[in-house]
Amino acid sequence: MASHRKPRTSVLTSPEGRRTAAGLTSAALASVTLLSQSADAAPRAPRPTIEEVKQQVDGLYRQAEVATQKYNAAKERADHQRTTVDGLLDAAAKRAQKMNDTRRELGTFASAQYRTGGMNPTAQLMLAKDPQQFFDRSHLMERLTSRQQQAVSDYEEQAAAAARQRAEAGRSLERLQTSQASLKASKQSVQQKLAEARQLLSRLTVQEKARLAELERQKEAAAKRKAEEEARRQQERERQQQHDSGTAGGGTAGGDTGGSTGGGGTTGGTQSTKAEKALAFARAQIGKPYVWGATGPSSYDCSGLTQAAWKAAGVDLPRTTWDQVKVGQRVATSDLHPGDLVFFFDDISHVGMYIGGGKMIHAPHPGADVREESIYYMPIYGSVRPG
C-alpha cells in the first residue's frame, strides 16, 4: 500500500522563510550602506601646503643633481674605457698584420726548403757546374736558416703579445660594460626624479604657483641680504687692517667685495689672470639653460659650467663636483677670491663660481638658466681655488 507523504515546504516559499530571507537581505543592505558610508566618511589625505611642495621639489632636484654627478662620473669612465678598448683593438689589428707578414715569410722559407731539402750537400757539390757556385749556394742557405729561426722567434713573440692584448681588451670591454650599465642606471634615476618634480608642479593651481614663486623670491632676497651683510663686514675688516698697517684711506672702500674678493687683485698675477679668464667665460654663459650632463656650448650642468670656464683659462678640472672639490687650494668662505669654486650641501652635489660680493655664477637646476646668485642661497660645504 503506497504511503502518501506531505509535501515539504521550501524555506524560501514558506511565510517564515520569506520573513527570514527578507530580514537577511535587509541586514545585508544595511551593512553595504554602512560600509559605503564608512568609505565616504574615511578621512582623505590633506593636500600638501605650498611650503611642503617646495621642499619636496627642492629635494627631488637635489637627488637629481646627485644622480647627475653619478651619470657624469660613469660617462667619464665609459669614455675612458672606450678609448682604451679602441686602442687595444687597433694594437691587436696591427699585431695581427705583423703575424700575417711573418707567417708569409715562414711560408717562403718552407717552400724553399721543400724545393732544395731533398738533395744532400755531397750530391749538390757533384752536380754543381763549378765548386764556387756550390759554396755560394751553401752560404746562402745558412743565412736563410738563420733568418728562418729569427722569423719563428718573432712569430712566437707576436702570438704571445697578441694573446695578452686580446685578454686585456676583454677585461677592458667588461669594465666598459659595467660603466655603461652604471651610466644607464644614473640616467634613469635623473629622469625619474625630474619627472616626479614636474608631476608635483603640474598639480599646482595658478594661485599656488604664484605663491611658490613668491617663496622663491623671499628665499633669494634673504640670501642676497646675507651676502650684502658679509660684503660689508669684509669691507670693515679690510679698512681695519689698512688702519692697523698705517694705510687707512687708500684701500677698497666702495668696492663690491666679499671676502678678499673685490677684483682678484690680492691674488698672484698669473692666478688672477686665469681667474679673470674663467670668470669672463662664465659670464658669457649667463642665460643659457641648465641641462643635466651638459658641458656646453649651448647648455650646462653645474660642474660642466665650472669645468668649461676654467678650461677656457687653460686649467683642466675633473668632470664631477666630487672630484673638482679635491683640486687646488682649500679656502675659507671669508677668504674667497673671484674665480674660486664654492661647493654646496653635505653630499657636494652642486658647485658655483665665486664672482665677489657674496655672489656666484652657477647653473642652478633643470628649468633654470645660468645666472648670478648669492652663495648663501644654499648651505655651503667648502671652497677651493683652482690653478
Coordinates of C-alpha atoms in Angstrom, one line a residue, residues 57-326:
V57 CA 60.6 69.7 -5.3
D58 CA 63.9 71.1 -3.9
G59 CA 64.7 67.6 -2.5
L60 CA 64.0 66.0 -5.9
Y61 CA 66.2 68.5 -7.7
R62 CA 69.0 67.7 -5.2
Q63 CA 68.5 64.0 -5.7
A64 CA 68.6 64.6 -9.5
E65 CA 71.8 66.5 -9.1
V66 CA 73.4 63.7 -7.2
A67 CA 72.3 61.3 -9.9
T68 CA 73.7 63.7 -12.5
Q69 CA 77.1 63.6 -10.9
K70 CA 76.9 59.8 -10.8
Y71 CA 76.0 60.0 -14.5
N72 CA 78.9 62.3 -15.2
A73 CA 81.3 60.0 -13.4
A74 CA 80.0 56.9 -15.2
K75 CA 80.2 58.7 -18.6
E76 CA 83.8 59.7 -17.9
R77 CA 84.7 56.1 -17.0
A78 CA 82.9 54.8 -20.0
D79 CA 84.6 57.3 -22.4
H80 CA 88.0 56.4 -20.9
Q81 CA 87.3 52.7 -21.2
R82 CA 86.0 53.1 -24.8
T83 CA 89.3 54.9 -25.7
T84 CA 91.3 52.1 -24.0
V85 CA 89.4 49.4 -25.8
D86 CA 89.7 51.2 -29.2
G87 CA 93.5 51.5 -28.6
L88 CA 93.8 47.8 -27.7
L89 CA 91.8 46.7 -30.7
D90 CA 93.9 48.9 -33.0
A91 CA 97.1 47.5 -31.5
A92 CA 95.7 43.9 -31.8
A93 CA 94.9 44.6 -35.5
K94 CA 98.5 45.8 -36.1
R95 CA 99.9 42.8 -34.3
A96 CA 97.8 40.5 -36.4
Q97 CA 99.1 42.2 -39.6
K98 CA 102.7 41.6 -38.4
M99 CA 101.8 38.0 -37.6
N100 CA 100.5 37.6 -41.1
D101 CA 103.7 39.1 -42.6
T102 CA 105.8 36.7 -40.5
R103 CA 103.6 33.8 -41.5
R104 CA 104.1 34.6 -45.2
E105 CA 107.9 34.8 -44.6
L106 CA 107.8 31.4 -42.9
G107 CA 105.8 30.0 -45.8
T108 CA 108.5 31.3 -48.2
F109 CA 111.2 29.5 -46.2
A110 CA 109.2 26.3 -46.0
S111 CA 108.7 26.3 -49.8
A112 CA 112.5 26.9 -50.4
Q113 CA 113.4 24.1 -48.0
Y114 CA 110.9 21.7 -49.8
R115 CA 112.5 22.5 -53.2
T116 CA 116.1 22.0 -52.0
G117 CA 115.8 19.8 -48.9
G118 CA 115.8 16.5 -50.8
M119 CA 119.4 16.7 -52.1
N120 CA 122.3 16.2 -49.7
P121 CA 125.4 18.6 -49.8
T122 CA 127.7 15.9 -51.5
A123 CA 125.2 15.5 -54.4
Q124 CA 124.9 19.2 -54.7
L125 CA 128.7 19.5 -54.9
M126 CA 128.9 16.8 -57.5
L127 CA 126.1 18.3 -59.7
A128 CA 127.2 21.9 -59.3
K129 CA 128.7 23.4 -62.5
D130 CA 131.6 24.7 -60.5
P131 CA 132.6 24.4 -56.8
Q132 CA 132.4 28.1 -56.2
Q133 CA 128.6 28.0 -57.2
F134 CA 128.1 25.3 -54.6
F135 CA 129.8 27.2 -51.8
D136 CA 127.9 30.4 -52.6
R137 CA 124.6 28.5 -52.5
S138 CA 125.6 26.8 -49.3
H139 CA 126.4 30.1 -47.6
L140 CA 123.0 31.5 -48.8
M141 CA 121.2 28.5 -47.2
E142 CA 123.0 29.1 -43.9
R143 CA 121.8 32.7 -43.9
L144 CA 118.3 31.6 -44.8
T145 CA 118.3 29.2 -41.9
S146 CA 119.3 32.0 -39.5
R147 CA 116.5 34.3 -40.8
Q148 CA 114.1 31.4 -40.6
Q149 CA 114.9 30.9 -36.9
Q150 CA 114.5 34.6 -36.3
A151 CA 111.2 34.6 -38.1
V152 CA 109.9 31.7 -36.0
S153 CA 111.1 33.5 -32.8
D154 CA 109.4 36.7 -33.9
Y155 CA 106.1 34.9 -34.7
E156 CA 106.0 33.2 -31.3
E157 CA 106.7 36.5 -29.6
Q158 CA 104.0 38.3 -31.6
A159 CA 101.5 35.5 -30.9
A160 CA 102.1 35.8 -27.2
A161 CA 101.7 39.6 -27.3
A162 CA 98.5 39.2 -29.3
A163 CA 97.1 36.8 -26.7
R164 CA 97.9 39.3 -24.0
Q165 CA 96.3 42.2 -25.9
R166 CA 93.2 40.1 -26.5
A167 CA 92.9 39.3 -22.8
E168 CA 93.4 42.9 -21.8
A169 CA 90.9 44.0 -24.4
G170 CA 88.4 41.5 -23.0
R171 CA 88.9 42.9 -19.5
S172 CA 88.5 46.5 -20.7
L173 CA 85.3 45.5 -22.5
E174 CA 83.9 44.1 -19.3
R175 CA 84.8 47.3 -17.5
L176 CA 83.2 49.3 -20.3
Q177 CA 80.0 47.3 -20.0
T178 CA 80.0 47.9 -16.2
S179 CA 80.4 51.6 -16.8
Q180 CA 77.7 51.6 -19.4
A181 CA 75.3 49.8 -17.0
S182 CA 76.0 52.4 -14.3
L183 CA 75.5 55.2 -16.9
K184 CA 72.1 53.8 -17.8
A185 CA 71.1 53.4 -14.1
S186 CA 72.1 57.0 -13.3
K187 CA 70.4 58.4 -16.4
Q188 CA 67.1 56.6 -15.4
S189 CA 67.5 57.9 -11.8
V190 CA 67.9 61.5 -13.1
Q191 CA 64.9 61.2 -15.4
Q192 CA 62.7 59.7 -12.6
K193 CA 63.5 62.4 -10.1
L194 CA 62.9 65.2 -12.7
A195 CA 59.6 63.5 -13.7
E196 CA 58.4 63.4 -10.1
A197 CA 59.3 67.1 -9.7
R198 CA 57.4 68.0 -12.8
Q199 CA 54.4 66.0 -11.7
L200 CA 54.3 67.8 -8.3
L201 CA 54.5 71.2 -10.0
S202 CA 51.9 70.3 -12.6
R203 CA 49.3 69.7 -9.9
L204 CA 49.5 73.2 -8.6
T205 CA 46.8 75.8 -9.3
V206 CA 47.6 79.2 -10.7
Q207 CA 47.4 80.7 -7.2
E208 CA 49.6 78.0 -5.8
K209 CA 52.2 78.6 -8.5
A210 CA 52.2 82.3 -7.7
R211 CA 52.7 81.5 -4.0
L212 CA 55.6 79.2 -4.9
A213 CA 57.2 81.9 -7.0
E214 CA 56.8 84.3 -4.0
L215 CA 58.5 81.8 -1.7
E216 CA 61.4 81.6 -4.1
R217 CA 61.7 85.4 -4.2
Q218 CA 61.7 85.6 -0.4
K219 CA 64.5 82.9 -0.2
E220 CA 66.6 84.8 -2.8
A221 CA 66.1 88.1 -1.1
A222 CA 67.2 86.6 2.3
A223 CA 70.3 85.1 0.6
K224 CA 71.0 88.4 -1.1
R225 CA 70.8 90.3 2.3
K226 CA 73.2 87.8 3.8
A227 CA 75.6 88.3 1.0
E228 CA 75.4 92.1 1.3
E229 CA 76.0 91.9 5.1
E230 CA 79.0 89.6 4.6
A231 CA 80.4 92.1 2.0
R232 CA 80.0 95.0 4.4
R233 CA 81.7 93.0 7.2
Q234 CA 84.6 92.2 4.9
Q235 CA 85.0 95.8 3.9
E236 CA 85.1 96.8 7.5
R237 CA 87.8 94.1 8.2
E238 CA 89.8 95.4 5.2
R239 CA 89.5 99.0 6.4
Q240 CA 90.6 98.0 9.9
Q241 CA 93.5 96.1 8.5
Q242 CA 94.6 99.1 6.5
H243 CA 94.2 101.3 9.5
D244 CA 96.3 98.9 11.6
S245 CA 99.0 98.8 9.0
G246 CA 99.1 102.6 8.6
T247 CA 97.5 102.7 5.2
A248 CA 94.0 103.8 6.0
G249 CA 92.1 105.6 3.3
G250 CA 93.8 104.0 0.3
G251 CA 92.0 100.8 0.1
T252 CA 89.0 99.2 -1.4
A253 CA 86.1 101.1 0.3
G254 CA 83.3 101.4 -2.1
G255 CA 84.4 98.3 -4.0
D256 CA 81.9 95.4 -4.2
T257 CA 83.9 92.7 -2.4
G258 CA 83.0 89.7 -0.4
G259 CA 86.0 88.0 1.2
S260 CA 89.3 89.2 -0.2
T261 CA 87.3 89.3 -3.3
G262 CA 86.7 92.6 -5.0
G263 CA 88.6 92.3 -8.3
G264 CA 91.0 89.5 -7.5
G265 CA 93.9 92.0 -7.1
T266 CA 95.1 90.3 -3.9
T267 CA 95.9 87.1 -5.7
G268 CA 99.1 86.4 -7.6
G269 CA 99.4 87.8 -11.1
T270 CA 99.2 84.5 -13.0
Q271 CA 96.4 83.1 -10.9
S272 CA 94.5 86.4 -11.1
T273 CA 94.7 86.4 -14.9
K274 CA 93.5 82.8 -15.1
A275 CA 90.6 83.6 -12.7
E276 CA 89.6 86.6 -14.8
K277 CA 89.5 84.5 -18.0
A278 CA 87.4 81.8 -16.3
L279 CA 85.0 84.5 -15.0
A280 CA 84.7 86.1 -18.4
F281 CA 83.8 82.8 -19.9
A282 CA 81.3 82.1 -17.1
R283 CA 79.6 85.5 -17.5
A284 CA 79.3 84.9 -21.3
Q285 CA 77.2 81.8 -20.5
I286 CA 74.6 83.6 -18.4
G287 CA 71.1 82.9 -19.8
K288 CA 71.9 79.5 -21.2
P289 CA 69.8 76.7 -19.9
Y290 CA 70.7 74.1 -17.3
V291 CA 70.7 70.6 -18.9
W292 CA 71.9 67.7 -16.8
G293 CA 75.0 66.0 -18.2
A294 CA 75.8 69.0 -20.5
T295 CA 79.2 70.6 -20.8
G296 CA 78.4 73.3 -23.4
P297 CA 78.5 75.2 -25.5
S298 CA 74.7 75.7 -25.6
S299 CA 73.8 74.3 -22.2
Y300 CA 75.5 73.2 -18.9
D301 CA 75.0 71.4 -15.7
C302 CA 76.7 72.9 -12.6
S303 CA 80.1 71.1 -12.8
G304 CA 80.0 71.2 -16.6
L305 CA 80.0 75.0 -16.4
T306 CA 82.9 75.3 -13.9
Q307 CA 84.9 72.8 -15.9
A308 CA 84.4 74.7 -19.2
A309 CA 85.1 78.1 -17.6
W310 CA 88.4 77.0 -16.1
K311 CA 89.3 75.2 -19.3
A312 CA 89.0 78.5 -21.1
A313 CA 91.6 79.8 -18.7
G314 CA 94.0 76.9 -19.5
V315 CA 93.2 74.8 -16.4
D316 CA 91.8 71.3 -16.7
L317 CA 89.3 70.4 -14.0
P318 CA 87.7 66.9 -13.5
R319 CA 84.1 66.4 -14.6
T320 CA 82.3 65.9 -11.3
T321 CA 81.8 68.1 -8.2
W322 CA 83.2 65.2 -6.1
D323 CA 86.5 65.4 -8.0
Q324 CA 86.6 69.2 -8.5
V325 CA 86.5 69.7 -4.8
K326 CA 89.8 67.8 -4.4

